[in-house]
mmCIF file of C-alpha atoms in Angstrom:
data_model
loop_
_atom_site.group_PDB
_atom_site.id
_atom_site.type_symbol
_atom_site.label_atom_id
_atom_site.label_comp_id
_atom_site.label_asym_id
_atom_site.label_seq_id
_atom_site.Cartn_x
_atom_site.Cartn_y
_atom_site.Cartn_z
ATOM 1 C CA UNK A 10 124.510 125.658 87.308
ATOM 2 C CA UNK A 11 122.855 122.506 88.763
ATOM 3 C CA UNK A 12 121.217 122.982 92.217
ATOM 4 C CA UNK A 13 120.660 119.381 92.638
ATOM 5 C CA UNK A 14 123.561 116.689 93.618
ATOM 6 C CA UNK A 15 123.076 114.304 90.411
ATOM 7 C CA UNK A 16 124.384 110.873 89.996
ATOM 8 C CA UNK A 17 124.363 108.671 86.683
ATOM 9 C CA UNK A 18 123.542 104.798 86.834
ATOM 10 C CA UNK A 19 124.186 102.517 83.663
ATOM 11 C CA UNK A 20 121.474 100.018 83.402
ATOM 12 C CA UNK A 21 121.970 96.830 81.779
ATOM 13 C CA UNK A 22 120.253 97.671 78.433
ATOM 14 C CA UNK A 23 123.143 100.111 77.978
ATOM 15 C CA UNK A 24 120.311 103.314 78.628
ATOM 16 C CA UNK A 25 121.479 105.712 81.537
ATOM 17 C CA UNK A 26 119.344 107.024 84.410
ATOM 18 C CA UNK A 27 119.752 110.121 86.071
ATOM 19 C CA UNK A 28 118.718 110.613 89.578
ATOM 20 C CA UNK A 29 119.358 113.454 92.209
ATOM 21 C CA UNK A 30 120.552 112.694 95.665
ATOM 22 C CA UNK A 31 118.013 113.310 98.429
ATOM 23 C CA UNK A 32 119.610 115.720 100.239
ATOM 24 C CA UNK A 33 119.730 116.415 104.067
ATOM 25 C CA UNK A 34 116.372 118.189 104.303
ATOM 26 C CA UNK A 35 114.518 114.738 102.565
ATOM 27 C CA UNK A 36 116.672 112.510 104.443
ATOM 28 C CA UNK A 37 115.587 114.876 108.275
ATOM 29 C CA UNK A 38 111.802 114.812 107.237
ATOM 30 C CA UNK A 39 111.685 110.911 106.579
ATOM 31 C CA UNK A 40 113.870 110.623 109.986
ATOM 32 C CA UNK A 41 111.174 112.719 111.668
ATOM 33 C CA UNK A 42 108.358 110.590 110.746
ATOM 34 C CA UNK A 43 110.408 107.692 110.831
ATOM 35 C CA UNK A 44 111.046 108.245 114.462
ATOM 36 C CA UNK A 45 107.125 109.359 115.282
ATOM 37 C CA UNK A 46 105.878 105.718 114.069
ATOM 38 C CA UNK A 47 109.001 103.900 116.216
ATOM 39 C CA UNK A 48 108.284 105.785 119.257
ATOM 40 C CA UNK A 49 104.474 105.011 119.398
ATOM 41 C CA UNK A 50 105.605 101.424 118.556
ATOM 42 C CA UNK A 51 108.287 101.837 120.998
ATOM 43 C CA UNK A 52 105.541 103.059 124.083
ATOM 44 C CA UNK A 53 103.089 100.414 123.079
ATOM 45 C CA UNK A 54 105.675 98.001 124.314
ATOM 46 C CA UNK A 55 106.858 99.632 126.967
ATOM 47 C CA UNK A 56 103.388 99.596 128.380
ATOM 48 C CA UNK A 57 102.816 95.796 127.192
ATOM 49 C CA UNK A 58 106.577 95.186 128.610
ATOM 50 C CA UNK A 59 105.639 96.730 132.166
ATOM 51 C CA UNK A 60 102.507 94.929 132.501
ATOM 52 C CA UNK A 61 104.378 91.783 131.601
ATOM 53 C CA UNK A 62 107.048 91.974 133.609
ATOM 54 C CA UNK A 63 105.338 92.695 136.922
ATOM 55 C CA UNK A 64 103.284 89.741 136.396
ATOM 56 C CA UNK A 65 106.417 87.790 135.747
ATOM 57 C CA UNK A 66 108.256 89.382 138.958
ATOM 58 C CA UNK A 67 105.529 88.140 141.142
ATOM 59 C CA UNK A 68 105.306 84.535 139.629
ATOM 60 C CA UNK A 69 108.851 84.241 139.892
ATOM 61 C CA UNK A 70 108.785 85.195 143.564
ATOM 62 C CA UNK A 71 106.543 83.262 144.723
ATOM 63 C CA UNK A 72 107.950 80.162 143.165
ATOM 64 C CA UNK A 73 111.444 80.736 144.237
ATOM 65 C CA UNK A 74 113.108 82.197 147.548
ATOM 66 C CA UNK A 75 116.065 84.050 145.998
ATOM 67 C CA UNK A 76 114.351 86.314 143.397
ATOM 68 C CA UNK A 77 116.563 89.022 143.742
ATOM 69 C CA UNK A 78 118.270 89.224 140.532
ATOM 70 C CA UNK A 79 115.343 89.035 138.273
ATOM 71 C CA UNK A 80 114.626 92.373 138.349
ATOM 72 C CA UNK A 81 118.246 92.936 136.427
ATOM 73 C CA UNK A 82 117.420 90.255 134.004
ATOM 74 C CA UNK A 83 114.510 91.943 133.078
ATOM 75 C CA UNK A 84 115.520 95.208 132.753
ATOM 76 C CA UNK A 85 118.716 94.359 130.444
ATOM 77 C CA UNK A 86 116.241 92.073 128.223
ATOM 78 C CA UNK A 87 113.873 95.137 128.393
ATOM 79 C CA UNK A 88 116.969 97.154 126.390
ATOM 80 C CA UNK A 89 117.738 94.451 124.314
ATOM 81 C CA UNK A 90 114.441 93.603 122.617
ATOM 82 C CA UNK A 91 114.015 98.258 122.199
ATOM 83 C CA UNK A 92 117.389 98.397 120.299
ATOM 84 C CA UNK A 93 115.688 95.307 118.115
ATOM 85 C CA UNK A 94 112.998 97.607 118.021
ATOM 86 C CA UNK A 95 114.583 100.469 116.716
ATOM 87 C CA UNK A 96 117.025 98.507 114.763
ATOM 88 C CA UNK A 97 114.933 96.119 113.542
ATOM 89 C CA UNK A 98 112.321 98.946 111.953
ATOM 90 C CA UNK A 99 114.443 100.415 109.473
ATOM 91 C CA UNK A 100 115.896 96.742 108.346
ATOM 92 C CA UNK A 101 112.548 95.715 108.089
ATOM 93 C CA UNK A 102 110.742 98.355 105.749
ATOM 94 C CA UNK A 103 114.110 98.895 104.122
ATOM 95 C CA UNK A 104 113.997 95.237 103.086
ATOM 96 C CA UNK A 105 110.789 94.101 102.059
ATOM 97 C CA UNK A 106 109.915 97.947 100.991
ATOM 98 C CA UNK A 107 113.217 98.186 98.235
ATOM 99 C CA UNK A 108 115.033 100.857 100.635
ATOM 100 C CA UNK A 109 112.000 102.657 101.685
ATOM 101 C CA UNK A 110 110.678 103.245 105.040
ATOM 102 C CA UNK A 111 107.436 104.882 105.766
ATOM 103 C CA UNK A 112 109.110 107.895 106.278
ATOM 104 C CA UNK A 113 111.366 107.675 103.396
ATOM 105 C CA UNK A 114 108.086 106.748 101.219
ATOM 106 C CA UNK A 115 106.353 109.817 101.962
ATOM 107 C CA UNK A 116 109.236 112.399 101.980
ATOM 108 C CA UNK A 117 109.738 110.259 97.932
ATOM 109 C CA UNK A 118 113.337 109.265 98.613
ATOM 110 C CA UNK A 119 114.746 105.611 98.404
ATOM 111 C CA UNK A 120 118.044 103.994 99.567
ATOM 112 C CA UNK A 121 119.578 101.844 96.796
ATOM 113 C CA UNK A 122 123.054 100.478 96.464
ATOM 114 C CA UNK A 123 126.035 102.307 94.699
ATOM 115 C CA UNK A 124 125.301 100.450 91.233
ATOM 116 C CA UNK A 125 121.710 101.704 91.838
ATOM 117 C CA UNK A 126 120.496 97.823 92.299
ATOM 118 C CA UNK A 127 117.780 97.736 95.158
ATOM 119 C CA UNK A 128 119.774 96.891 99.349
ATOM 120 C CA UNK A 129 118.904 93.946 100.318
ATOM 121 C CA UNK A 130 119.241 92.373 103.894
ATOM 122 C CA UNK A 131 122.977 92.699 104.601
ATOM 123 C CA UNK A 132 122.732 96.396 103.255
ATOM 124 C CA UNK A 133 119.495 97.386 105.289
ATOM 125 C CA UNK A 134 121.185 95.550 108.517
ATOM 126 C CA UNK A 135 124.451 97.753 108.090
ATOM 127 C CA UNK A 136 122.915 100.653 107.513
ATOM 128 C CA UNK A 137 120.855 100.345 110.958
ATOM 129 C CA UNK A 138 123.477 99.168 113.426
ATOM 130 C CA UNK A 139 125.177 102.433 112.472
ATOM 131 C CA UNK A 140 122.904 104.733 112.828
ATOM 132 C CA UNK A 141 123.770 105.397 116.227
ATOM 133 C CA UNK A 142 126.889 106.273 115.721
ATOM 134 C CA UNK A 143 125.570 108.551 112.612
ATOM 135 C CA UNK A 144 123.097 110.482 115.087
ATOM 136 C CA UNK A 145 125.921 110.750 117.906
ATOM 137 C CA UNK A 146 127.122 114.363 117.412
ATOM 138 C CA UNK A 147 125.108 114.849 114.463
ATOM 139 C CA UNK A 148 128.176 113.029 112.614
ATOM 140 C CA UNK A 149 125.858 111.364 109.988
ATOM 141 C CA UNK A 150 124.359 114.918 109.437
ATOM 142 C CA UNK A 151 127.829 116.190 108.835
ATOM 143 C CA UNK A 152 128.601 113.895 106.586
ATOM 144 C CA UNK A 153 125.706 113.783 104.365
ATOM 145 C CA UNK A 154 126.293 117.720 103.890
ATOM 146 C CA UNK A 155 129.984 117.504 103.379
ATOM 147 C CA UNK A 156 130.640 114.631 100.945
ATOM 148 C CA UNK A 157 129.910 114.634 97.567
ATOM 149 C CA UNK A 158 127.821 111.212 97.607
ATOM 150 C CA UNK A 159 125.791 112.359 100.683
ATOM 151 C CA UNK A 160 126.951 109.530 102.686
ATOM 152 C CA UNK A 161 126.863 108.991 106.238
ATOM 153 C CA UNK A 162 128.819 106.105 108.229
ATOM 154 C CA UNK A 163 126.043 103.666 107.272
ATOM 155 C CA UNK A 164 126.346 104.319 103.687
ATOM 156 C CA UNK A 165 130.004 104.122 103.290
ATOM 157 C CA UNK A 166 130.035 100.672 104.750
ATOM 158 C CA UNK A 167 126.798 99.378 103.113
ATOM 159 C CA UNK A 168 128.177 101.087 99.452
ATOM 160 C CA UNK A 169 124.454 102.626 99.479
ATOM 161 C CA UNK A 170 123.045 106.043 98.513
ATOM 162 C CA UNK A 171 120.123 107.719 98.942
ATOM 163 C CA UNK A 172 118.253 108.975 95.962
ATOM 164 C CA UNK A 173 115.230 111.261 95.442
ATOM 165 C CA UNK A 174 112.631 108.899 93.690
ATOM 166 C CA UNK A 175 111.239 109.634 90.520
ATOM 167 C CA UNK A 176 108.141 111.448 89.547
ATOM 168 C CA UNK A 177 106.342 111.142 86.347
ATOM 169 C CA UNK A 178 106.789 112.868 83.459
ATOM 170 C CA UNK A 179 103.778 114.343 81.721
ATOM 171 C CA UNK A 180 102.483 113.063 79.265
ATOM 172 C CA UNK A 181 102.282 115.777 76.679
ATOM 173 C CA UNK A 182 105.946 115.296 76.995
ATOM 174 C CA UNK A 183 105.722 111.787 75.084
ATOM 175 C CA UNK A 184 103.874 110.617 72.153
ATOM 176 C CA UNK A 185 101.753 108.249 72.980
ATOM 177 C CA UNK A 186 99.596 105.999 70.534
ATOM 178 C CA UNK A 187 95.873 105.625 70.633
ATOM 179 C CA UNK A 188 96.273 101.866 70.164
ATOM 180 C CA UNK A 189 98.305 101.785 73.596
ATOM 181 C CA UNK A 190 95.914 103.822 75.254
ATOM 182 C CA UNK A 191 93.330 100.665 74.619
ATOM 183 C CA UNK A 192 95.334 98.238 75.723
ATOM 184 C CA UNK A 193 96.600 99.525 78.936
ATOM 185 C CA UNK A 194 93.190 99.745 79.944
ATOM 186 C CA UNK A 195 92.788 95.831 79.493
ATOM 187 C CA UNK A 196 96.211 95.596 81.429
ATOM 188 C CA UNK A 197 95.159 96.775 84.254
ATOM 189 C CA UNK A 198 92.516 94.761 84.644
ATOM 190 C CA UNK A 199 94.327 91.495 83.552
ATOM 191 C CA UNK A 200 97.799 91.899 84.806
ATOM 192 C CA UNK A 201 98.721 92.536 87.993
ATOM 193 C CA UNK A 202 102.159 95.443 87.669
ATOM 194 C CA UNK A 203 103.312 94.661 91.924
ATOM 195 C CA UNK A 204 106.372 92.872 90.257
ATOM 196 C CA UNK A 205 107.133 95.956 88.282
ATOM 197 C CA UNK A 206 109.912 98.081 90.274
ATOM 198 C CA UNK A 207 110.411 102.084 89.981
ATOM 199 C CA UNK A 208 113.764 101.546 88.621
ATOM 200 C CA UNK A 209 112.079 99.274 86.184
ATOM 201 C CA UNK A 210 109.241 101.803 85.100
ATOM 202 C CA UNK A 211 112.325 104.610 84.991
ATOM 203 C CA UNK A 212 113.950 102.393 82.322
ATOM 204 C CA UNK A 213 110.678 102.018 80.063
ATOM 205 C CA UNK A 214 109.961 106.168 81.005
ATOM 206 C CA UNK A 215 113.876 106.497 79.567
ATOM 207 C CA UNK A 216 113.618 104.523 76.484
ATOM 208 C CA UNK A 217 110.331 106.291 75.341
ATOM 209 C CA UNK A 218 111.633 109.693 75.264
ATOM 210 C CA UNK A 219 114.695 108.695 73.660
ATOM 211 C CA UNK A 220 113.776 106.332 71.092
ATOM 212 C CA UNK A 221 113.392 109.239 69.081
ATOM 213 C CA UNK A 222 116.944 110.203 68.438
ATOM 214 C CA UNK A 223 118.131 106.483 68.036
ATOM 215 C CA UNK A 224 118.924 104.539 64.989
ATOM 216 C CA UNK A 225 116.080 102.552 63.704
ATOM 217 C CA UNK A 226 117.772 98.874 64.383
ATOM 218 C CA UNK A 227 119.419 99.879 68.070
ATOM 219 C CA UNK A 228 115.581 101.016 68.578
ATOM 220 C CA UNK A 229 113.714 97.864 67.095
ATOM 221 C CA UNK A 230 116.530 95.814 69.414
ATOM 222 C CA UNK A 231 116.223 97.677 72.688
ATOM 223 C CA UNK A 232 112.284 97.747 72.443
ATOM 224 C CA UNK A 233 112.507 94.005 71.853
ATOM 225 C CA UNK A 234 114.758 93.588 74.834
ATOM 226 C CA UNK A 235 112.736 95.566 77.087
ATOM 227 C CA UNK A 236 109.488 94.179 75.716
ATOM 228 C CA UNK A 237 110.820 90.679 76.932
ATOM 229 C CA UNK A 238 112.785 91.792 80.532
ATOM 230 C CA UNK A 239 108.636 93.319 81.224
ATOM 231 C CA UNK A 240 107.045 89.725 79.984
ATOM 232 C CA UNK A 241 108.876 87.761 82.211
ATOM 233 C CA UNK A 242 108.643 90.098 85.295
ATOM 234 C CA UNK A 243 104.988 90.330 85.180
ATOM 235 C CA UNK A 244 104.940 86.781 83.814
ATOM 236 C CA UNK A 245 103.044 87.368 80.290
ATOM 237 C CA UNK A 246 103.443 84.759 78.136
ATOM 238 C CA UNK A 247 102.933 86.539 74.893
ATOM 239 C CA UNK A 248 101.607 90.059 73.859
ATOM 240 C CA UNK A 249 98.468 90.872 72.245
ATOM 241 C CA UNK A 250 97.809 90.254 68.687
ATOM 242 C CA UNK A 251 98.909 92.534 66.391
ATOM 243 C CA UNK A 252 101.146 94.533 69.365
ATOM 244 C CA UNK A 253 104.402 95.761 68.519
ATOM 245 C CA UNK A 254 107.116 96.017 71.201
ATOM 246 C CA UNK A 255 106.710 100.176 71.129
ATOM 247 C CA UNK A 256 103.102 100.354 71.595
ATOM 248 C CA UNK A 257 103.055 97.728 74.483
ATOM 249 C CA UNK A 258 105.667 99.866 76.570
ATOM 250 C CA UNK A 259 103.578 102.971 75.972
ATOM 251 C CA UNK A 260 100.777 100.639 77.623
ATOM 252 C CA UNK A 261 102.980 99.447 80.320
ATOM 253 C CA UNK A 262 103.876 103.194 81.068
ATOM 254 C CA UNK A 263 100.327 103.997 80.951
ATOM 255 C CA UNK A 264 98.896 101.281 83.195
ATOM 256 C CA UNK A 265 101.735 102.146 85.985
ATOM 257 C CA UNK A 266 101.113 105.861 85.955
ATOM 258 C CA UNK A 267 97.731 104.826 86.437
ATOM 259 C CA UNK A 268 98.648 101.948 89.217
ATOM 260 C CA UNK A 269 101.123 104.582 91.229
ATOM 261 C CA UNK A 270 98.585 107.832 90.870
#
């Protein structure tokens, strides 16, 4: 019996990554912070609006007779620019952050599409215009709880999920080299491991505790293949001297462990 909602994504190296759904109780406690950094962002303009605006309303009047309107011109560009606000926070950090907000960062869940590739703009925008209607009723609530993909309105028209993101594995769990344990000391000091996604490190993480049970050729060719996909993300032109393609994915696993913890 499974207590966790699971899902299955096929990478393109043909190796399969299990994640678990977040869940309504992730997906509340990132909405809850979420909502705590908005609203101070939210009162820091209303007080810069206010201030603003009076000293607009009296510049105004004083340079024209028939004022009397400007007060409603204000106040419906005061609502615009909050729903930007609010909308425009969770399209923000859920674009530049890979479907993370600062909420959704520290509660360790992430919103990725339904292939399990990262949301980009048009995903992150969808998601947000709907969210009113998802908190309406608690609808979105009901609908995470209720459908097997945890989806709310936002997610069935963006085609996104929201996933639980993953945590290391200890290392005892995989063997490890002492010849990779040297280098990814020098990695981290000459390669910089930003470009290097989750999803990415969850491949490497995948192929290392399975390489064991493969044949020795569809190992030698997926190591190869991952070795390469890693050089030209982090933009290495070759490896180190005497470096097979095992030994410098143990590093790279090291040295990101190492980056993330």
């Amino acid at each position: 019996m499974s207590f966790f909602n699971r899902i299955t994504f096929q990478t393109p190296e043909s190796v399969e990554l299990e994640f678990s759904l977040a869940g309504i109780g992730n997906r509340a406690l990132a909405l809850i912070i979420d909502y705590l950094l908005l609203g101070l962002t939210l009162f820091g303009f209303f007080i810069a609006w206010t201030f603003l605006s009076i000293q607009l309303f009296d510049l105004i009047d004083k340079i024209f007779a028939n004022s009397q309107n400007l007060g409603l011109w204000l106040l419906a560009i005061f609502f615009i620019a909050t729903f930007s606000i609010y909308a425009g926070y969770f399209v923000l950090f859920e674009t530049i952050w890979r479907g993370q907000t600062p909420g959704k960062r520290f509660a360790k869940i992430r919103v990725v599409r339904d292939d399990g590739r990262p949301i980009g703009l048009q995903q992150a925008t969808l998601r947000s215009l709907l969210r009113p209607f998802d908190e309406s009723l608690f609808i979105g609530a009901f609908l995470i709880m209720f459908s097997r993909r945890e989806k709310r309105l936002g997610d069935l028209a963006a085609g996104t999920i929201v996933i639980q993101t993953q945590t290391s594995t200890a290392l005892a769990t995989l063997k490890i080299s002492e010849q990779a344990r040297s280098l990814y000391e020098s990695l981290l000091q000459i390669t910089d491991l930003s470009p290097l996604l989750p999803d990415d490190f969850a491949i490497i993480r995948e192929y290392l505790q399975r390489r064991g049970a493969m044949a020795l050729k569809a190992r030698t060719a997926l190591a190869l293949q991952l070795t390469q996909q890693v050089q030209a993300i982090l933009d290495l032109e070759k490896l180190p001297e005497n470096v097979s393609p095992d030994v410098f994915l143990e590093a790279i696993y090291l040295a990101y462990q190492q980056k993330e913890f």
